[in-house]
mmCIF file with all atom_site columns, C-alpha atoms in Angstrom:
data_model
loop_
_atom_site.group_PDB
_atom_site.id
_atom_site.type_symbol
_atom_site.label_atom_id
_atom_site.label_alt_id
_atom_site.label_comp_id
_atom_site.label_asym_id
_atom_site.label_entity_id
_atom_site.label_seq_id
_atom_site.pdbx_PDB_ins_code
_atom_site.Cartn_x
_atom_site.Cartn_y
_atom_site.Cartn_z
_atom_site.occupancy
_atom_site.B_iso_or_equiv
_atom_site.pdbx_formal_charge
_atom_site.auth_seq_id
_atom_site.auth_comp_id
_atom_site.auth_asym_id
_atom_site.auth_atom_id
_atom_site.pdbx_PDB_model_num
ATOM 1  C CA . MET A 1 1  ? 34.544 10.096 52.470 1.00 57.00 ? 13 MET A CA 1
ATOM 2  C CA . LYS A 1 2  ? 36.657 9.685  49.339 1.00 70.00 ? 14 LYS A CA 1
ATOM 3  C CA . ASN A 1 3  ? 39.319 12.195 48.459 1.00 69.00 ? 15 ASN A CA 1
ATOM 4  C CA . LYS A 1 4  ? 38.529 12.048 44.704 1.00 72.00 ? 16 LYS A CA 1
ATOM 5  C CA . LEU A 1 5  ? 42.215 11.723 43.758 1.00 73.00 ? 17 LEU A CA 1
ATOM 6  C CA . VAL A 1 6  ? 43.037 9.552  40.794 1.00 76.00 ? 18 VAL A CA 1
ATOM 7  C CA . ALA A 1 7  ? 46.279 7.677  40.369 1.00 81.00 ? 19 ALA A CA 1
ATOM 8  C CA . ASP A 1 8  ? 48.330 9.325  37.634 1.00 83.00 ? 20 ASP A CA 1
ATOM 9  C CA . GLY A 1 9  ? 45.576 11.937 37.237 1.00 82.00 ? 21 GLY A CA 1
ATOM 10 C CA . PHE A 1 10 ? 47.675 14.768 35.826 1.00 81.00 ? 22 PHE A CA 1
ATOM 11 C CA . HIS A 1 11 ? 49.229 12.540 33.175 1.00 86.00 ? 23 HIS A CA 1
ATOM 12 C CA . ARG A 1 12 ? 45.806 11.154 32.246 1.00 87.00 ? 24 ARG A CA 1
ATOM 13 C CA . PHE A 1 13 ? 44.505 14.683 31.871 1.00 84.00 ? 25 PHE A CA 1
ATOM 14 C CA . MET A 1 14 ? 47.412 15.772 29.666 1.00 84.00 ? 26 MET A CA 1
ATOM 15 C CA . ARG A 1 15 ? 47.152 12.624 27.533 1.00 89.00 ? 27 ARG A CA 1
ATOM 16 C CA . GLY A 1 16 ? 43.424 13.283 27.093 1.00 89.00 ? 28 GLY A CA 1
ATOM 17 C CA . LYS A 1 17 ? 44.114 16.874 26.067 1.00 88.00 ? 29 LYS A CA 1
ATOM 18 C CA . LYS A 1 18 ? 46.630 15.727 23.455 1.00 89.00 ? 30 LYS A CA 1
ATOM 19 C CA . ASP A 1 19 ? 44.236 13.077 22.164 1.00 92.00 ? 31 ASP A CA 1
ATOM 20 C CA . ALA A 1 20 ? 41.422 15.613 21.837 1.00 92.00 ? 32 ALA A CA 1
ATOM 21 C CA . LEU A 1 21 ? 43.727 18.008 19.991 1.00 91.00 ? 33 LEU A CA 1
ATOM 22 C CA . SER A 1 22 ? 44.918 15.397 17.509 1.00 93.00 ? 34 SER A CA 1
ATOM 23 C CA . GLU A 1 23 ? 41.351 14.146 16.991 1.00 95.00 ? 35 GLU A CA 1
ATOM 24 C CA . SER A 1 24 ? 40.107 17.639 16.127 1.00 94.00 ? 36 SER A CA 1
ATOM 25 C CA . ILE A 1 25 ? 42.940 18.114 13.631 1.00 94.00 ? 37 ILE A CA 1
ATOM 26 C CA . GLU A 1 26 ? 42.241 14.721 12.044 1.00 95.00 ? 38 GLU A CA 1
ATOM 27 C CA . LYS A 1 27 ? 38.566 15.634 11.637 1.00 96.00 ? 39 LYS A CA 1
ATOM 28 C CA . LYS A 1 28 ? 39.522 18.950 10.042 1.00 95.00 ? 40 LYS A CA 1
ATOM 29 C CA . TYR A 1 29 ? 41.654 17.269 7.364  1.00 96.00 ? 41 TYR A CA 1
ATOM 30 C CA . ALA A 1 30 ? 39.642 14.041 6.889  1.00 96.00 ? 42 ALA A CA 1
ATOM 31 C CA . ALA A 1 31 ? 37.828 15.147 3.728  1.00 95.00 ? 43 ALA A CA 1
ATOM 32 C CA . GLU A 1 32 ? 41.050 16.403 2.142  1.00 95.00 ? 44 GLU A CA 1
ATOM 33 C CA . LEU A 1 33 ? 42.864 13.151 2.927  1.00 94.00 ? 45 LEU A CA 1
ATOM 34 C CA . ALA A 1 34 ? 40.072 11.047 1.444  1.00 95.00 ? 46 ALA A CA 1
ATOM 35 C CA . GLN A 1 35 ? 40.336 12.792 -1.924 1.00 95.00 ? 47 GLN A CA 1
ATOM 36 C CA . ALA A 1 36 ? 44.129 13.170 -2.117 1.00 95.00 ? 48 ALA A CA 1
ATOM 37 C CA . ASP A 1 37 ? 46.642 11.107 -4.036 1.00 95.00 ? 49 ASP A CA 1
ATOM 38 C CA . PRO A 1 38 ? 49.644 9.627  -2.142 1.00 94.00 ? 50 PRO A CA 1
ATOM 39 C CA . GLN A 1 39 ? 51.919 12.651 -2.696 1.00 96.00 ? 51 GLN A CA 1
ATOM 40 C CA . GLN A 1 40 ? 49.229 15.078 -1.540 1.00 96.00 ? 52 GLN A CA 1
ATOM 41 C CA . LYS A 1 41 ? 48.561 12.907 1.520  1.00 95.00 ? 53 LYS A CA 1
ATOM 42 C CA . LEU A 1 42 ? 52.176 13.370 2.610  1.00 96.00 ? 54 LEU A CA 1
ATOM 43 C CA . GLN A 1 43 ? 51.855 17.135 2.276  1.00 96.00 ? 55 GLN A CA 1
ATOM 44 C CA . ILE A 1 44 ? 48.586 17.148 4.207  1.00 95.00 ? 56 ILE A CA 1
ATOM 45 C CA . ARG A 1 45 ? 50.130 15.029 6.972  1.00 96.00 ? 57 ARG A CA 1
ATOM 46 C CA . GLU A 1 46 ? 53.001 17.538 7.232  1.00 97.00 ? 58 GLU A CA 1
ATOM 47 C CA . ARG A 1 47 ? 50.490 20.378 7.596  1.00 96.00 ? 59 ARG A CA 1
ATOM 48 C CA . MET A 1 48 ? 48.676 18.373 10.266 1.00 95.00 ? 60 MET A CA 1
ATOM 49 C CA . VAL A 1 49 ? 51.893 17.941 12.262 1.00 95.00 ? 61 VAL A CA 1
ATOM 50 C CA . GLU A 1 50 ? 52.701 21.639 11.955 1.00 95.00 ? 62 GLU A CA 1
ATOM 51 C CA . GLU A 1 51 ? 49.221 22.577 13.134 1.00 94.00 ? 63 GLU A CA 1
ATOM 52 C CA . TYR A 1 52 ? 49.444 20.121 16.036 1.00 93.00 ? 64 TYR A CA 1
ATOM 53 C CA . LEU A 1 53 ? 52.708 21.669 17.195 1.00 92.00 ? 65 LEU A CA 1
ATOM 54 C CA . ARG A 1 54 ? 51.435 25.230 16.719 1.00 92.00 ? 66 ARG A CA 1
ATOM 55 C CA . ARG A 1 55 ? 48.175 24.609 18.586 1.00 89.00 ? 67 ARG A CA 1
ATOM 56 C CA . GLY A 1 56 ? 50.053 22.732 21.308 1.00 84.00 ? 68 GLY A CA 1
ATOM 57 C CA . LYS A 1 57 ? 52.248 25.774 21.905 1.00 83.00 ? 69 LYS A CA 1
ATOM 58 C CA . ILE A 1 58 ? 49.226 28.063 22.018 1.00 82.00 ? 70 ILE A CA 1
ATOM 59 C CA . GLU A 1 59 ? 47.296 25.885 24.466 1.00 77.00 ? 71 GLU A CA 1
ATOM 60 C CA . GLY A 1 60 ? 50.332 25.304 26.669 1.00 72.00 ? 72 GLY A CA 1
ATOM 61 C CA . HIS A 1 61 ? 51.289 28.973 26.843 1.00 74.00 ? 73 HIS A CA 1
ATOM 62 C CA . LYS A 1 62 ? 51.591 30.432 30.305 1.00 77.00 ? 74 LYS A CA 1
ATOM 63 C CA . PRO A 1 63 ? 52.168 34.169 30.678 1.00 75.00 ? 75 PRO A CA 1
ATOM 64 C CA . SER A 1 64 ? 55.329 35.306 32.418 1.00 78.00 ? 76 SER A CA 1
ATOM 65 C CA . PRO A 1 65 ? 55.014 37.122 35.741 1.00 76.00 ? 77 PRO A CA 1
ATOM 66 C CA . GLY A 1 66 ? 56.239 40.313 34.076 1.00 77.00 ? 78 GLY A CA 1
ATOM 67 C CA . THR A 1 67 ? 53.332 40.404 31.645 1.00 75.00 ? 79 THR A CA 1
ATOM 68 C CA . LEU A 1 68 ? 50.802 40.100 34.432 1.00 64.00 ? 80 LEU A CA 1
ATOM 69 C CA . TRP A 1 69 ? 51.618 43.520 35.870 1.00 61.00 ? 81 TRP A CA 1
#
């Protein structure tokens, strides 16, 4: 019987989560990027980074023990 453990499984999972997050953000801004000039592309990329960081904080949030009471 196999134990179903994967080498480096937690890191693979976290890397997959980050990849899925960045892919969804790229899809959201793809149409805007296609129509933008170079200056606007820089601004859109900055918004993408900000959204990535914001959504990463939200998804990684763990409540403190005090808030669980």
